[in-house]
Coordinates of C-alpha atoms in Angstrom, one line a residue:
M1 CA 9.8 -5.6 8.1
M2 CA 12.2 -7.8 6.2
H3 CA 15.0 -10.1 6.3
R4 CA 17.6 -11.7 4.1
R5 CA 18.8 -15.3 4.3
S6 CA 19.0 -16.3 8.0
M7 CA 18.3 -12.8 9.5
G8 CA 15.1 -13.9 11.4
P9 CA 11.4 -14.4 10.6
W10 CA 10.0 -10.9 11.3
L11 CA 11.8 -8.6 8.9
A12 CA 10.3 -5.9 7.6
A13 CA 7.2 -2.0 5.7
G14 CA -2.4 -2.4 0.5
L15 CA -4.5 -1.4 -2.4
M16 CA -7.8 -2.5 -0.9
A17 CA -10.8 -0.3 -0.7
A18 CA -11.0 1.4 2.7
T19 CA -13.1 -0.5 5.2
G20 CA -16.1 1.6 6.2
L21 CA -17.3 1.9 9.8
A22 CA -20.1 -0.5 10.6
A23 CA -23.3 0.5 12.4
L24 CA -23.2 0.1 16.2
P25 CA -24.7 -3.0 17.8
A26 CA -27.8 -2.6 19.9
M27 CA -25.9 -3.0 23.1
A28 CA -22.3 -1.6 23.5
Q29 CA -20.0 -2.5 26.3
E30 CA -19.3 1.1 27.2
P31 CA -21.3 4.3 26.8
S32 CA -20.7 6.5 23.9
G33 CA -18.3 9.4 24.6
R34 CA -15.7 11.5 23.0
P35 CA -14.6 10.1 19.6
I36 CA -11.4 8.1 19.4
R37 CA -9.1 9.1 16.6
F38 CA -6.8 6.7 14.7
V39 CA -3.9 8.6 13.1
V40 CA -2.3 6.8 10.1
P41 CA 1.0 7.9 8.7
F42 CA 0.1 6.8 5.2
G43 CA -2.7 7.5 2.7
P44 CA -5.5 5.2 1.7
G45 CA -4.4 2.1 -0.2
S46 CA -1.8 0.9 2.4
G47 CA -1.9 -2.1 4.6
T48 CA -1.6 0.3 7.6
D49 CA -4.7 2.1 6.5
T50 CA -6.7 -1.1 5.8
S51 CA -5.8 -2.4 9.3
A52 CA -6.7 0.9 10.9
R53 CA -10.2 0.9 9.3
Y54 CA -10.9 -2.7 10.3
F55 CA -9.8 -2.2 13.9
A56 CA -11.7 1.1 14.0
R57 CA -14.9 -0.7 13.0
K58 CA -14.4 -3.4 15.6
L59 CA -13.5 -1.0 18.4
Q60 CA -16.6 1.1 17.7
E61 CA -18.7 -2.1 17.9
R62 CA -17.1 -3.0 21.2
T63 CA -17.3 0.3 23.0
G64 CA -20.1 2.3 21.4
Q65 CA -17.7 5.2 20.9
A66 CA -17.3 6.8 17.5
V67 CA -13.9 5.9 15.9
I68 CA -12.5 8.2 13.2
V69 CA -9.5 7.3 11.0
E70 CA -7.3 10.2 9.9
N71 CA -4.7 9.8 7.2
K72 CA -1.6 12.0 7.7
P73 CA 0.9 10.9 5.1
G74 CA 4.3 12.5 4.4
A75 CA 7.7 13.3 5.9
N76 CA 8.5 9.7 6.7
G77 CA 5.6 9.5 9.1
F78 CA 6.8 12.5 11.1
L79 CA 3.6 14.5 10.5
A80 CA 1.4 11.8 11.9
V81 CA 3.7 11.2 14.9
K82 CA 3.8 14.9 15.6
Q83 CA 0.0 15.1 15.6
V84 CA -0.4 12.1 17.9
L85 CA 2.2 13.4 20.4
A86 CA 0.8 16.9 20.4
A87 CA -2.7 15.8 21.1
P88 CA -4.0 15.6 24.7
A89 CA -2.7 12.3 26.2
E90 CA -6.1 11.1 27.4
G91 CA -6.6 7.8 25.5
H92 CA -8.6 9.3 22.6
T93 CA -5.7 9.5 20.0
V94 CA -4.2 6.3 18.7
F95 CA -1.2 6.0 16.4
I96 CA -1.5 3.2 13.9
G97 CA 2.1 2.7 12.9
S98 CA 4.2 0.4 10.9
N99 CA 7.7 -1.1 10.8
S100 CA 8.8 2.1 9.1
T101 CA 7.6 4.6 11.7
L102 CA 8.1 2.3 14.7
A103 CA 11.4 0.7 13.9
V104 CA 13.1 1.5 10.6
N105 CA 13.2 5.3 11.1
A106 CA 15.3 4.7 14.3
A107 CA 17.9 3.0 12.2
L108 CA 17.8 5.2 9.1
F109 CA 17.9 8.8 10.5
R110 CA 20.8 10.4 12.3
E111 CA 18.4 12.7 14.2
L112 CA 14.8 11.5 14.7
P113 CA 12.3 14.0 16.1
Y114 CA 10.7 11.3 18.3
D115 CA 11.8 8.2 20.1
P116 CA 9.7 5.1 18.9
L117 CA 10.3 3.4 22.3
K118 CA 10.2 6.2 24.8
D119 CA 7.5 8.4 23.3
F120 CA 4.9 5.7 22.7
A121 CA 3.1 3.1 24.9
P122 CA 2.3 0.0 22.8
L123 CA -1.2 -1.4 22.7
T124 CA -0.9 -4.5 20.5
M125 CA 0.6 -5.8 17.3
M126 CA -2.0 -6.0 14.5
M127 CA -0.7 -7.8 11.4
R128 CA 2.2 -8.6 9.2
S129 CA 2.2 -9.0 5.4
P130 CA 4.8 -10.2 3.0
A131 CA 6.1 -7.8 0.4
M132 CA 5.8 -8.2 -3.3
L133 CA 8.2 -7.0 -6.0
A134 CA 6.3 -5.5 -8.9
I135 CA 7.4 -4.0 -12.2
K136 CA 5.8 -1.5 -14.6
P137 CA 3.8 -3.2 -17.4
Q138 CA 6.0 -2.0 -20.2
A139 CA 9.2 -3.3 -18.6
P140 CA 11.7 -5.0 -21.0
Y141 CA 12.0 -8.0 -18.7
A142 CA 9.4 -10.6 -17.6
D143 CA 10.8 -12.2 -14.5
L144 CA 13.0 -11.5 -11.5
K145 CA 16.1 -12.9 -13.1
G146 CA 15.4 -10.6 -16.1
L147 CA 15.1 -7.5 -13.9
M148 CA 18.3 -8.4 -12.1
A149 CA 20.2 -8.9 -15.3
Y150 CA 18.9 -5.7 -16.8
A151 CA 19.7 -3.7 -13.7
A152 CA 23.2 -5.2 -13.6
A153 CA 23.8 -4.2 -17.2
N154 CA 22.5 -0.6 -16.6
P155 CA 23.9 0.5 -13.2
G156 CA 22.4 3.7 -11.9
K157 CA 19.8 3.8 -14.7
V158 CA 17.1 1.6 -13.1
N159 CA 15.0 3.1 -10.2
F160 CA 12.6 1.8 -7.6
G161 CA 9.8 3.5 -5.8
A162 CA 9.5 3.3 -2.0
G163 CA 6.4 4.5 -0.1
S164 CA 8.3 4.6 3.3
A165 CA 11.7 4.3 4.9
G166 CA 11.0 0.6 5.3
Y167 CA 10.5 0.1 1.6
Q168 CA 13.6 2.1 0.9
L169 CA 15.6 -0.2 3.0
M170 CA 14.0 -3.2 1.4
G171 CA 15.1 -1.9 -1.9
E172 CA 18.6 -1.2 -0.7
L173 CA 18.8 -4.7 0.8
F174 CA 17.6 -6.1 -2.6
N175 CA 20.5 -4.2 -4.2
D176 CA 22.9 -5.6 -1.6
S177 CA 21.6 -9.2 -2.0
A178 CA 21.6 -9.1 -5.8
R179 CA 24.7 -6.9 -6.1
L180 CA 22.9 -4.1 -8.0
A181 CA 23.0 -0.3 -8.1
T182 CA 19.5 1.0 -8.6
V183 CA 18.2 4.4 -7.6
H184 CA 15.6 5.1 -4.8
V185 CA 12.6 7.3 -5.6
P186 CA 10.6 8.3 -2.5
F187 CA 6.8 8.5 -2.2
K188 CA 4.3 9.3 0.6
G189 CA 2.9 5.8 0.8
A190 CA 2.6 2.4 -0.8
G191 CA -0.5 3.4 -2.7
E192 CA 1.2 6.4 -4.2
A193 CA 4.3 4.3 -5.1
M194 CA 2.2 1.7 -6.8
T195 CA 0.3 4.3 -8.8
A196 CA 3.6 5.7 -10.0
L197 CA 4.7 2.2 -11.0
A198 CA 1.5 1.6 -12.9
S199 CA 2.1 4.9 -14.9
G200 CA 5.7 3.9 -15.6
T201 CA 7.3 6.6 -13.5
V202 CA 9.5 4.1 -11.7
D203 CA 10.8 0.7 -12.9
Y204 CA 9.9 -1.5 -9.9
A205 CA 8.7 -1.3 -6.4
F206 CA 8.2 -3.3 -3.2
A207 CA 4.9 -3.1 -1.4
E208 CA 2.8 -5.2 0.9
V209 CA 0.4 -7.7 -0.7
T210 CA -2.6 -5.6 0.0
A211 CA -1.2 -2.7 -2.0
V212 CA -0.3 -4.8 -5.1
Q213 CA -2.9 -7.5 -5.7
E214 CA -5.7 -5.4 -7.2
L215 CA -3.4 -3.5 -9.5
A216 CA -1.9 -6.8 -10.6
K217 CA -5.3 -8.4 -11.2
G218 CA -6.2 -5.4 -13.4
G219 CA -3.0 -5.8 -15.4
R220 CA -1.7 -2.4 -14.4
V221 CA 1.5 -3.8 -12.8
K222 CA 3.2 -7.2 -13.0
V223 CA 4.3 -9.1 -9.8
L224 CA 7.6 -10.9 -10.2
A225 CA 7.9 -12.4 -6.7
V226 CA 6.6 -12.4 -3.1
A227 CA 9.4 -12.0 -0.5
S228 CA 8.3 -14.7 1.9
D229 CA 9.2 -18.3 2.7
K230 CA 6.1 -19.6 0.9
R231 CA 3.6 -18.4 -1.7
V232 CA 0.5 -16.5 -0.5
A233 CA -2.9 -18.1 -0.9
T234 CA -4.4 -15.0 -2.5
S235 CA -1.8 -15.0 -5.3
P236 CA -0.7 -18.6 -5.7
E237 CA 0.7 -18.0 -9.1
V238 CA 3.4 -15.6 -7.8
P239 CA 6.7 -17.4 -7.0
T240 CA 8.7 -16.7 -3.8
A241 CA 11.9 -14.7 -4.3
S242 CA 13.9 -17.9 -3.7
E243 CA 11.9 -19.7 -6.4
A244 CA 12.3 -16.7 -8.8
G245 CA 16.1 -16.5 -8.5
L246 CA 17.1 -14.7 -5.3
P247 CA 17.6 -17.4 -2.7
G248 CA 16.7 -16.5 0.9
F249 CA 15.3 -13.0 0.3
E250 CA 12.3 -12.4 2.5
A251 CA 10.6 -9.1 3.5
Y252 CA 7.6 -8.3 5.6
T253 CA 5.7 -5.2 6.7
W254 CA 3.9 -5.1 10.0
V255 CA 1.4 -2.8 11.8
G256 CA 0.9 -2.0 15.4
A257 CA -1.1 0.4 17.6
M258 CA 0.4 2.9 20.1
V259 CA -0.7 5.8 22.2
S260 CA 1.4 8.6 23.7
A261 CA 3.6 7.4 26.6
K262 CA 2.0 10.2 28.6
T263 CA -1.4 8.6 28.5
P264 CA -2.7 7.5 31.9
A265 CA -1.9 3.8 32.6
A266 CA -5.6 2.9 33.1
E267 CA -6.6 4.4 29.7
T268 CA -3.7 2.6 28.0
A269 CA -4.6 -0.7 29.6
K270 CA -8.3 -0.4 28.6
L271 CA -7.4 0.3 25.0
A272 CA -4.8 -2.5 24.9
E273 CA -7.4 -4.9 26.2
H274 CA -9.8 -4.0 23.4
F275 CA -7.1 -4.1 20.7
T276 CA -5.7 -7.4 21.8
A277 CA -9.1 -8.9 22.0
I278 CA -9.9 -7.7 18.4
S279 CA -6.6 -9.1 17.1
R280 CA -7.5 -12.6 18.4
L281 CA -11.0 -12.8 16.8
E282 CA -11.7 -15.5 14.3
E283 CA -13.2 -12.7 12.1
T284 CA -9.8 -10.9 12.2
Q285 CA -8.1 -14.1 11.1
Q286 CA -10.4 -14.4 8.2
F287 CA -10.2 -10.6 7.3
Y288 CA -6.4 -10.8 7.0
A289 CA -6.4 -14.1 5.2
R290 CA -8.5 -12.5 2.5
L291 CA -5.8 -9.9 2.1
G292 CA -2.9 -12.4 2.0
A293 CA -1.7 -11.1 5.5
T294 CA -1.5 -12.7 8.9
P295 CA -2.7 -11.3 12.3
M296 CA 0.0 -10.6 14.9
T297 CA -1.5 -11.2 18.3
G298 CA 0.3 -10.0 21.5
G299 CA -0.3 -7.3 24.1
P300 CA 1.8 -4.3 25.2
A301 CA 4.7 -6.3 26.7
Q302 CA 5.1 -8.5 23.7
M303 CA 4.9 -5.6 21.3
H304 CA 7.5 -3.6 23.2
E305 CA 10.0 -6.5 23.1
F306 CA 9.3 -7.1 19.4
Q307 CA 9.8 -3.5 18.6
K308 CA 13.1 -3.4 20.4
N309 CA 14.3 -6.4 18.5
E310 CA 13.2 -4.9 15.2
I311 CA 15.1 -1.6 15.8
A312 CA 18.3 -3.5 16.6
L313 CA 17.8 -5.7 13.5
W314 CA 17.3 -2.6 11.3
K315 CA 20.4 -1.0 12.6
R316 CA 22.4 -4.1 11.7
I317 CA 20.9 -4.1 8.2
V318 CA 21.7 -0.4 7.6
V319 CA 25.3 -1.2 8.5
Q320 CA 25.5 -4.4 6.4
A321 CA 23.9 -2.8 3.3
K322 CA 26.0 0.4 3.7
V323 CA 22.9 2.6 3.6
P324 CA 23.7 6.3 4.1
L325 CA 22.0 7.8 7.1
Q326 CA 19.5 10.6 6.5

C-alpha cells in the first residue's frame, strides 16, 4: 500500500456514500440464481466498501444474479476472512480485500490464521488510492512541517489513528521517515478512524482519499498532504508529502477480489472474467476518477504476482522501520 523514497510505485491500505445496487437490465447474460455475497473486512466509508458496492452493481447487471455486500469489520480483517473461508466454496462468496488483509498482515503478524496466497484464489485487482494525512481541526499546527516539529518536541505524546494494519505500518513508516515517536491507536476501519479524528480523539491519521475528502470539505478534518507522486485532481489544493516537507514519502491503498482457493476452477474463472471486464470499463475509469483513485486492471495471474511482491515488500518495511510483530 505504500512506499518511501525509491521503494517502488505500488506501496501501500473512503468516506463516500455507499453505492446502491442498480436495477437489472432487461436482458442479463446469465439466468438469475443463488445470490453472490461480497464480504468486506471494513465498515461503510472505506475505499474497499465503495469498490465492493460499485463492482456488486456492475456484476449484478452483467449476470442477472443478486449481489449482496456484507460488511464484517474488526480483528484486522480476520472475521471477514474466516467467514469467507468457512462458506461453501462454490463461487458464491467473494472476499473484497485490501493491501492490509491480503499483504500487510502477512508481514505484521507472527502467526496469521490464514495464508493470503494459499487460502485464496485471485480474481482481479480493482483499484489503488493514494493516502492522505489529516489532522484534527483544533490541532496546534497548520501544516506537515508543523506537525512534525510538534511531534518531535513531544515524543510519545502525539497519537495517530489507523483503521487497519496497513495504516498502522503507514504511520510507523512516517515515524521512521520523519524520525518521530508517535503512538498508534487502532480502529476497525478508515471511516471509524476518521470519525475519531474529527472528534479530536486522535491527533492525526492516514486514510485513502475516499475516506478523507468529504470530511475535509465539511471542515471536520484538515488535510496536510497526499502521499503520492502528484496531487490528486479531486483535491488539487492539497500538496504532496514531498511538497509539504517530507521528500519521497508515498503511500497507497489497493483493493482486490478473491475467492476461496477451494472454489472449482471453472467458477473461479467465470468470476474472474466478469471482474476483469468490469475493471476495464470506461465507466469504471470515470467512477474511480471521481473518487481520486485509479482502477487497477489485471486478471488472476497478474494479481497473484502483484500480491507476492507486496508481501515481500511489506516484510522488508517491517524490518526497516523496526515494527514489533503482533
